[in-house]
Amino acid sequence: MPVVVLSGFLGSGKTTLLNHLLGNRGGTRIGVVVNDFGSIEIDAMAVAGQVGDSMVSLGGGCLCCAVDGSELDAYLEKLSAPVHRIDVIVIEASGLAEPQEMIRMLVAGENPAIRYGGLVQVVDAAEFDATRVKHPETDRHLAVADLVVLNKTDRVEPAGLTRIAAELAALCPGTPVVAADHGRIDPELLFDRRPWTETRGQLSFEDLISQTRESEEAEDSGHEDHTGHAHTVYESTEFVSEQALNPRRFIDFLDRRPAGLYRIKGYVHFGVPGHEERYEVHAVGRFLRFVPGPWGRGEPRRSQLVLIGAGTDGPALLGELEACREPAPQQAPPESMWGVLRYVDRPARPADEPERPDPYDFVADPEEP
């Protein structure tokens, strides 16, 4: 279960963005951990988070908690319990929290059902300069972000946005920056939205709100119009290959991916001896993770990828991926997988098992990046 960390200083729009994700999540069941004092407003409902071990469960399966750092593991264990059927967890960090610590706790956690899913830093475009003066640590937080959401762009003139974009490029080079107003980004940039497949005996709050919203939009326009929807800003490129991909060339493609490419998801077949399993790939901004797993019975060995971005050149991306095809993967040496294995979660070692050399520690030169 991926855990996405949502950070940013007070007033940047984290809660607004979170509410947008909750209201546009399709059938995805989101567990929400709020590491702050206050309340979350979900459309017409206000759900107050109480400090301590209180928990509020919404009809759609969104759980909101108020916790401090020491309680995080316990709440993640509760949310990842199969009974809740949660698909993804979003942590809204305190406006004064250190995102590095949130990342450290998630990466160091021993819950096998949880995996770190990336850090999203929300920036208030209108208060960008003032925030950096008042909170110098902003630069440090931006440096560890996997994806930056430049929020409240509707309050800044185009020239100002251009300047801020240039400063962000200098502060966090290579980190994708998504422009937004009122926290409206496509949830697909962070997690997969599932279709509504459950049969409900009773409508949840989200069902009622969604139906009311759709009814009002239909009455106002008389037809379906997606012009103002977040997903119209992004382009999706799909790649399928019946041929295995060369791991070195694929990692090189990922290392050089353009800043406008916000999300990559899918499965990759490398076919290298000793690594014939299916590799799930998940990228949010700079964050990258591979998860090896078995192929399904009768499942064809192929690579299937979806790339989501803005201002990207779809044909050029496909051309680069075509160049990653490998006609003879069985002849590839095992070390060709080293680049991929750097992004595979290392399994926890049982307490009674003796420590062995780490097969992932393959970089001999500490000066080498």
CSV table of C-alpha atoms in Angstrom, one decimal:
chain,number,residue,atom,x,y,z
A,1,MET,CA,0.0,0.0,0.0
A,2,PRO,CA,1.6,3.3,-1.1
A,3,VAL,CA,1.9,6.1,1.4
A,4,VAL,CA,2.1,9.6,-0.1
A,5,VAL,CA,3.3,12.5,2.1
A,6,LEU,CA,1.6,15.9,1.5
A,7,SER,CA,3.7,18.7,3.0
A,8,GLY,CA,3.9,22.5,2.8
A,9,PHE,CA,3.7,25.4,5.2
A,10,LEU,CA,0.5,26.6,6.8
A,11,GLY,CA,-1.8,28.3,4.3
A,12,SER,CA,-0.2,26.7,1.2
A,13,GLY,CA,-3.4,24.8,0.4
A,14,LYS,CA,-2.6,21.2,1.6
A,15,THR,CA,-6.1,20.6,3.0
A,16,THR,CA,-7.7,22.1,-0.1
A,17,LEU,CA,-5.7,19.8,-2.3
A,18,LEU,CA,-6.5,16.8,0.0
A,19,ASN,CA,-10.2,17.6,-0.1
A,20,HIS,CA,-10.0,17.7,-3.9
A,21,LEU,CA,-8.3,14.3,-4.0
A,22,LEU,CA,-11.0,12.9,-1.7
A,23,GLY,CA,-13.8,14.4,-3.8
A,24,ASN,CA,-12.4,13.1,-7.1
A,25,ARG,CA,-11.0,9.7,-6.1
A,26,GLY,CA,-13.5,7.5,-8.0
A,27,GLY,CA,-13.8,4.2,-6.3
A,28,THR,CA,-10.4,4.4,-4.6
A,29,ARG,CA,-10.5,4.0,-0.9
A,30,ILE,CA,-8.1,6.6,0.7
A,31,GLY,CA,-6.8,6.4,4.2
A,32,VAL,CA,-5.9,9.9,5.5
A,33,VAL,CA,-3.6,10.7,8.4
A,34,VAL,CA,-3.6,14.3,9.5
A,35,ASN,CA,-0.5,15.3,11.5
A,36,ASP,CA,-1.9,18.6,12.7
A,37,PHE,CA,-4.5,20.3,14.9
A,38,GLY,CA,-7.7,21.5,13.3
A,39,SER,CA,-10.3,20.1,10.9
A,40,ILE,CA,-10.8,18.8,7.4
A,41,GLU,CA,-13.7,20.1,5.4
A,42,ILE,CA,-14.9,17.6,2.8
A,43,ASP,CA,-17.4,19.5,0.6
A,44,ALA,CA,-20.4,20.3,2.9
A,45,MET,CA,-19.1,18.1,5.7
A,46,ALA,CA,-16.7,19.2,8.4
A,47,VAL,CA,-14.8,16.4,10.0
A,48,ALA,CA,-12.9,17.5,13.2
A,49,GLY,CA,-9.7,15.6,13.9
A,50,GLN,CA,-9.2,15.2,17.7
A,51,VAL,CA,-5.7,14.9,19.1
A,52,GLY,CA,-5.0,11.5,20.4
A,53,ASP,CA,-6.4,8.2,19.2
A,54,SER,CA,-9.7,9.3,17.8
A,55,MET,CA,-10.7,8.2,14.3
A,56,VAL,CA,-13.5,9.3,12.0
A,57,SER,CA,-14.7,7.0,9.3
A,58,LEU,CA,-16.6,8.4,6.3
A,59,GLY,CA,-19.0,6.4,4.2
A,60,GLY,CA,-16.6,6.2,1.3
A,61,GLY,CA,-13.9,4.6,3.4
A,62,CYS,CA,-11.7,7.6,4.1
A,63,LEU,CA,-10.3,7.5,7.6
A,64,CYS,CA,-9.0,10.7,9.1
A,65,CYS,CA,-6.8,10.7,12.2
A,66,ALA,CA,-5.0,13.3,14.3
A,67,VAL,CA,-1.6,12.0,15.3
A,68,ASP,CA,1.9,13.0,16.3
A,69,GLY,CA,5.0,11.4,14.9
A,70,SER,CA,5.3,8.8,17.6
A,71,GLU,CA,1.9,7.4,16.8
A,72,LEU,CA,2.4,7.2,13.1
A,73,ASP,CA,3.4,3.6,12.9
A,74,ALA,CA,0.3,2.6,15.0
A,75,TYR,CA,-2.1,4.5,12.8
A,76,LEU,CA,-0.5,3.1,9.6
A,77,GLU,CA,-0.9,-0.4,10.9
A,78,LYS,CA,-4.6,0.3,11.6
A,79,LEU,CA,-5.2,1.8,8.2
A,80,SER,CA,-3.4,-1.0,6.4
A,81,ALA,CA,-5.5,-3.7,8.1
A,82,PRO,CA,-7.4,-5.7,5.5
A,83,VAL,CA,-10.8,-5.0,7.1
A,84,HIS,CA,-10.6,-1.4,5.9
A,85,ARG,CA,-9.8,-2.3,2.3
A,86,ILE,CA,-7.8,0.9,1.9
A,87,ASP,CA,-6.0,1.3,-1.5
A,88,VAL,CA,-3.7,4.3,-0.7
A,89,ILE,CA,-2.8,6.4,2.3
A,90,VAL,CA,-2.2,10.1,2.2
A,91,ILE,CA,-0.4,11.8,5.1
A,92,GLU,CA,-1.1,15.5,5.5
A,93,ALA,CA,1.9,16.7,7.4
A,94,SER,CA,1.8,19.6,9.8
A,95,GLY,CA,2.6,23.0,8.3
A,96,LEU,CA,5.7,23.1,10.6
A,97,ALA,CA,6.7,19.4,10.2
A,98,GLU,CA,10.1,18.3,8.8
A,99,PRO,CA,9.3,16.2,5.7
A,100,GLN,CA,12.7,14.6,5.9
A,101,GLU,CA,11.6,13.0,9.2
A,102,MET,CA,8.3,11.8,7.7
A,103,ILE,CA,10.2,10.1,4.9
A,104,ARG,CA,12.7,8.6,7.4
A,105,MET,CA,9.9,7.1,9.5
A,106,LEU,CA,8.2,5.6,6.5
A,107,VAL,CA,11.3,4.2,4.9
A,108,ALA,CA,12.5,2.8,8.3
A,109,GLY,CA,9.1,1.3,9.1
A,110,GLU,CA,8.8,-2.5,9.5
A,111,ASN,CA,5.2,-2.9,8.3
A,112,PRO,CA,5.4,-5.1,5.2
A,113,ALA,CA,2.0,-3.8,4.0
A,114,ILE,CA,3.3,-0.2,3.7
A,115,ARG,CA,5.7,1.4,1.2
A,116,TYR,CA,6.7,5.0,0.8
A,117,GLY,CA,5.0,6.6,-2.2
A,118,GLY,CA,6.7,10.0,-2.6
A,119,LEU,CA,6.7,13.5,-1.1
A,120,VAL,CA,4.5,16.2,-2.6
A,121,GLN,CA,5.4,19.7,-1.5
A,122,VAL,CA,2.6,22.3,-1.8
A,123,VAL,CA,3.8,25.9,-2.4
A,124,ASP,CA,1.7,29.1,-2.1
A,125,ALA,CA,2.6,31.0,-5.2
A,126,ALA,CA,1.1,34.2,-3.9
A,127,GLU,CA,3.2,34.0,-0.7
A,128,PHE,CA,6.3,32.4,-2.1
A,129,ASP,CA,8.7,35.2,-1.3
A,130,ALA,CA,7.3,35.9,2.1
A,131,THR,CA,7.3,32.3,3.1
A,132,ARG,CA,11.0,31.9,2.2
A,133,VAL,CA,11.9,34.9,4.3
A,134,LYS,CA,9.8,33.8,7.3
A,135,HIS,CA,10.7,30.1,6.9
A,136,PRO,CA,14.2,29.7,5.4
A,137,GLU,CA,13.8,25.9,5.8
A,138,THR,CA,11.5,26.1,2.7
A,139,ASP,CA,14.5,25.6,0.5
A,140,ARG,CA,15.6,22.5,2.3
A,141,HIS,CA,12.0,21.0,2.1
A,142,LEU,CA,11.9,21.7,-1.6
A,143,ALA,CA,15.2,19.9,-2.1
A,144,VAL,CA,13.7,16.6,-0.9
A,145,ALA,CA,10.4,16.9,-2.7
A,146,ASP,CA,9.5,14.4,-5.5
A,147,LEU,CA,6.7,16.6,-6.9
A,148,VAL,CA,6.0,20.3,-6.3
A,149,VAL,CA,2.5,21.7,-6.6
A,150,LEU,CA,2.6,25.4,-7.2
A,151,ASN,CA,-0.8,26.3,-5.8
A,152,LYS,CA,-2.9,29.5,-6.0
A,153,THR,CA,-1.5,30.4,-9.4
A,154,ASP,CA,-4.7,32.3,-10.0
A,155,ARG,CA,-3.5,35.0,-7.6
A,156,VAL,CA,-0.2,35.7,-9.4
A,157,GLU,CA,0.5,37.5,-12.7
A,158,PRO,CA,2.1,35.5,-15.5
A,159,ALA,CA,5.4,37.4,-15.1
A,160,GLY,CA,5.5,36.5,-11.4
A,161,LEU,CA,4.8,32.8,-12.1
A,162,THR,CA,7.6,32.8,-14.6
A,163,ARG,CA,10.0,34.1,-12.0
A,164,ILE,CA,8.9,31.7,-9.4
A,165,ALA,CA,9.2,28.8,-11.8
A,166,ALA,CA,12.8,29.8,-12.5
A,167,GLU,CA,13.6,30.0,-8.8
A,168,LEU,CA,12.0,26.6,-8.2
A,169,ALA,CA,14.1,25.1,-11.0
A,170,ALA,CA,17.2,26.4,-9.2
A,171,LEU,CA,16.1,25.3,-5.7
A,172,CYS,CA,15.1,21.8,-6.8
A,173,PRO,CA,16.6,21.0,-10.2
A,174,GLY,CA,14.9,18.2,-12.0
A,175,THR,CA,11.8,18.1,-9.7
A,176,PRO,CA,8.6,18.4,-11.7
A,177,VAL,CA,6.4,21.4,-10.8
A,178,VAL,CA,2.6,21.2,-11.3
A,179,ALA,CA,0.7,24.5,-11.5
A,180,ALA,CA,-2.7,24.6,-9.8
A,181,ASP,CA,-5.4,26.8,-8.3
A,182,HIS,CA,-7.5,25.7,-5.4
A,183,GLY,CA,-5.4,22.5,-5.1
A,184,ARG,CA,-7.0,21.1,-8.3
A,185,ILE,CA,-4.6,18.5,-9.6
A,186,ASP,CA,-5.5,15.2,-11.3
A,187,PRO,CA,-5.5,12.4,-8.6
A,188,GLU,CA,-4.0,10.1,-11.2
A,189,LEU,CA,-0.7,12.0,-10.7
A,190,LEU,CA,-0.5,10.4,-7.2
A,191,PHE,CA,-2.5,7.2,-7.3
A,192,ASP,CA,-4.7,5.1,-9.5
A,193,ARG,CA,-8.4,5.8,-9.3
A,194,ARG,CA,-10.6,2.7,-9.3
A,195,PRO,CA,-14.0,2.6,-10.9
A,196,TRP,CA,-17.1,2.3,-8.8
A,197,THR,CA,-17.7,-1.5,-8.7
A,198,GLU,CA,-19.2,-2.0,-5.3
A,199,THR,CA,-23.0,-2.5,-4.9
A,200,ARG,CA,-24.2,-0.2,-2.2
A,201,GLY,CA,-27.3,-0.8,-0.2
A,202,GLN,CA,-27.1,2.8,1.0
A,203,LEU,CA,-25.6,5.9,-0.6
A,204,SER,CA,-22.5,7.3,1.1
A,205,PHE,CA,-21.9,11.0,1.7
A,206,GLU,CA,-19.6,11.1,-1.4
A,207,ASP,CA,-22.3,9.4,-3.6
A,208,LEU,CA,-24.8,12.0,-2.6
A,209,ILE,CA,-22.5,14.9,-3.1
A,210,SER,CA,-21.3,13.6,-6.5
A,211,GLN,CA,-24.8,13.0,-7.7
A,212,THR,CA,-25.9,16.5,-6.5
A,213,ARG,CA,-22.9,18.1,-8.2
A,214,GLU,CA,-23.5,16.2,-11.5
A,215,SER,CA,-27.2,17.1,-11.4
A,216,GLU,CA,-26.4,20.8,-10.9
A,217,GLU,CA,-23.9,20.8,-13.7
A,218,ALA,CA,-26.3,19.1,-16.0
A,219,GLU,CA,-29.0,21.7,-15.2
A,220,ASP,CA,-26.6,24.6,-15.7
A,221,SER,CA,-25.0,23.5,-19.0
A,222,GLY,CA,-27.4,21.0,-20.5
A,223,HIS,CA,-24.5,18.9,-21.7
A,224,GLU,CA,-21.3,17.3,-20.4
A,225,ASP,CA,-18.4,19.7,-20.5
A,226,HIS,CA,-14.9,18.7,-19.2
A,227,THR,CA,-13.3,22.0,-20.1
A,228,GLY,CA,-12.6,23.0,-16.5
A,229,HIS,CA,-11.7,19.6,-15.2
A,230,ALA,CA,-8.2,19.0,-14.0
A,231,HIS,CA,-7.6,16.1,-16.3
A,232,THR,CA,-7.8,18.3,-19.4
A,233,VAL,CA,-4.4,19.8,-18.5
A,234,TYR,CA,-2.5,16.6,-18.8
A,235,GLU,CA,-1.6,14.2,-21.6
A,236,SER,CA,-1.4,10.5,-21.3
A,237,THR,CA,1.0,8.3,-23.4
A,238,GLU,CA,0.7,4.5,-23.4
A,239,PHE,CA,3.5,2.1,-24.3
A,240,VAL,CA,3.2,-1.6,-24.8
A,241,SER,CA,6.1,-3.9,-25.8
A,242,GLU,CA,5.9,-7.7,-26.4
A,243,GLN,CA,9.7,-7.6,-26.4
A,244,ALA,CA,11.7,-7.3,-23.2
A,245,LEU,CA,13.3,-4.0,-22.2
A,246,ASN,CA,17.0,-3.4,-21.6
A,247,PRO,CA,17.3,-2.5,-17.9
A,248,ARG,CA,20.2,-0.1,-18.4
A,249,ARG,CA,18.6,1.8,-21.3
A,250,PHE,CA,15.3,1.9,-19.4
A,251,ILE,CA,17.0,3.4,-16.3
A,252,ASP,CA,18.7,5.9,-18.5
A,253,PHE,CA,15.4,6.9,-19.9
A,254,LEU,CA,14.0,7.3,-16.4
A,255,ASP,CA,17.0,9.4,-15.3
A,256,ARG,CA,16.5,11.7,-18.3
A,257,ARG,CA,12.7,12.0,-18.1
A,258,PRO,CA,11.5,15.6,-18.7
A,259,ALA,CA,10.3,17.7,-15.8
A,260,GLY,CA,6.8,17.8,-17.3
A,261,LEU,CA,6.4,14.0,-17.0
A,262,TYR,CA,4.7,13.8,-13.6
A,263,ARG,CA,3.7,10.1,-13.3
A,264,ILE,CA,4.8,6.8,-14.7
A,265,LYS,CA,3.0,3.5,-13.8
A,266,GLY,CA,2.8,0.0,-15.2
A,267,TYR,CA,4.8,-3.2,-15.5
A,268,VAL,CA,8.1,-4.0,-17.1
A,269,HIS,CA,9.5,-7.3,-18.4
A,270,PHE,CA,13.3,-7.4,-18.4
A,271,GLY,CA,13.8,-11.1,-18.8
A,272,VAL,CA,17.4,-11.0,-17.5
A,273,PRO,CA,18.5,-14.4,-16.1
A,274,GLY,CA,17.7,-14.5,-12.4
A,275,HIS,CA,15.2,-11.5,-12.8
A,276,GLU,CA,12.5,-12.9,-15.0
A,277,GLU,CA,9.7,-11.7,-12.7
A,278,ARG,CA,7.4,-8.9,-13.5
A,279,TYR,CA,8.6,-5.4,-12.3
A,280,GLU,CA,5.9,-3.0,-11.3
A,281,VAL,CA,7.1,0.6,-11.8
A,282,HIS,CA,5.7,3.6,-9.9
A,283,ALA,CA,7.0,7.1,-10.3
A,284,VAL,CA,5.6,10.3,-8.8
A,285,GLY,CA,7.8,13.3,-9.9
A,286,ARG,CA,11.4,12.3,-9.0
A,287,PHE,CA,10.3,9.4,-6.8
A,288,LEU,CA,10.8,6.0,-8.4
A,289,ARG,CA,10.1,2.5,-7.1
A,290,PHE,CA,10.2,-0.9,-8.6
A,291,VAL,CA,8.3,-3.8,-7.0
A,292,PRO,CA,9.1,-7.3,-8.4
A,293,GLY,CA,6.4,-9.9,-8.3
A,294,PRO,CA,5.2,-13.1,-10.0
A,295,TRP,CA,3.4,-13.2,-13.4
A,296,GLY,CA,-0.1,-14.3,-13.3
A,297,ARG,CA,-1.0,-17.7,-14.6
A,298,GLY,CA,-1.3,-17.4,-18.4
A,299,GLU,CA,-0.2,-13.7,-18.3
A,300,PRO,CA,1.9,-12.7,-21.3
A,301,ARG,CA,5.4,-11.4,-20.7
A,302,ARG,CA,5.2,-7.9,-21.8
A,303,SER,CA,5.8,-4.3,-20.7
A,304,GLN,CA,2.9,-2.0,-20.3
A,305,LEU,CA,3.4,1.7,-19.2
A,306,VAL,CA,1.3,4.8,-18.8
A,307,LEU,CA,3.0,8.1,-18.8
A,308,ILE,CA,1.1,11.2,-17.6
A,309,GLY,CA,2.5,14.7,-18.0
A,310,ALA,CA,1.9,18.3,-19.3
A,311,GLY,CA,3.8,19.8,-22.2
A,312,THR,CA,5.4,16.5,-23.0
A,313,ASP,CA,6.1,15.1,-26.5
A,314,GLY,CA,4.3,11.8,-26.6
A,315,PRO,CA,5.8,10.6,-29.9
A,316,ALA,CA,9.3,11.4,-28.6
A,317,LEU,CA,8.7,9.5,-25.4
A,318,LEU,CA,7.5,6.5,-27.3
A,319,GLY,CA,10.6,6.7,-29.5
A,320,GLU,CA,12.8,6.6,-26.5
A,321,LEU,CA,11.0,3.7,-25.0
A,322,GLU,CA,11.1,1.9,-28.4
A,323,ALA,CA,14.9,2.3,-28.2
A,324,CYS,CA,14.8,0.4,-24.8
A,325,ARG,CA,13.7,-2.8,-26.5
A,326,GLU,CA,16.1,-5.8,-26.0
A,327,PRO,CA,15.9,-8.7,-28.5
A,328,ALA,CA,18.2,-11.0,-26.5
A,329,PRO,CA,17.6,-10.4,-22.7
A,330,GLN,CA,18.8,-13.9,-21.9
A,331,GLN,CA,22.3,-12.8,-22.9
A,332,ALA,CA,22.3,-9.8,-20.5
A,333,PRO,CA,24.7,-10.1,-17.6
A,334,PRO,CA,23.2,-10.0,-14.0
A,335,GLU,CA,24.9,-6.6,-13.3
A,336,SER,CA,22.8,-5.0,-16.0
A,337,MET,CA,20.0,-5.0,-13.3
A,338,TRP,CA,21.9,-3.1,-10.7
A,339,GLY,CA,20.3,0.2,-11.7
A,340,VAL,CA,16.8,-1.3,-11.3
A,341,LEU,CA,17.6,-2.9,-8.0
A,342,ARG,CA,18.6,0.4,-6.5
A,343,TYR,CA,14.9,1.3,-6.6
A,344,VAL,CA,13.6,-2.0,-5.1
A,345,ASP,CA,12.6,-2.0,-1.5
A,346,ARG,CA,15.0,-4.2,0.6
A,347,PRO,CA,13.2,-6.9,2.5
A,348,ALA,CA,13.5,-6.7,6.3
A,349,ARG,CA,15.9,-9.1,7.9
A,350,PRO,CA,14.5,-11.3,10.7
A,351,ALA,CA,16.1,-10.6,14.1
A,352,ASP,CA,17.5,-14.1,14.4
A,353,GLU,CA,19.0,-14.2,10.9
A,354,PRO,CA,22.8,-13.3,10.7
A,355,GLU,CA,23.7,-10.2,8.7
A,356,ARG,CA,25.0,-10.9,5.2
A,357,PRO,CA,26.6,-8.7,2.6
A,358,ASP,CA,24.1,-6.4,1.0
A,359,PRO,CA,23.7,-7.3,-2.7
A,360,TYR,CA,22.5,-3.8,-3.5
A,361,ASP,CA,25.7,-2.1,-2.3
A,362,PHE,CA,27.4,-2.3,-5.7
A,363,VAL,CA,28.8,1.2,-6.0
A,364,ALA,CA,32.5,0.9,-5.3
A,365,ASP,CA,33.5,4.6,-5.7
A,366,PRO,CA,31.8,6.8,-3.0
A,367,GLU,CA,32.5,9.8,-5.2
A,368,GLU,CA,30.4,8.3,-8.0
A,369,PRO,CA,26.8,9.6,-8.1
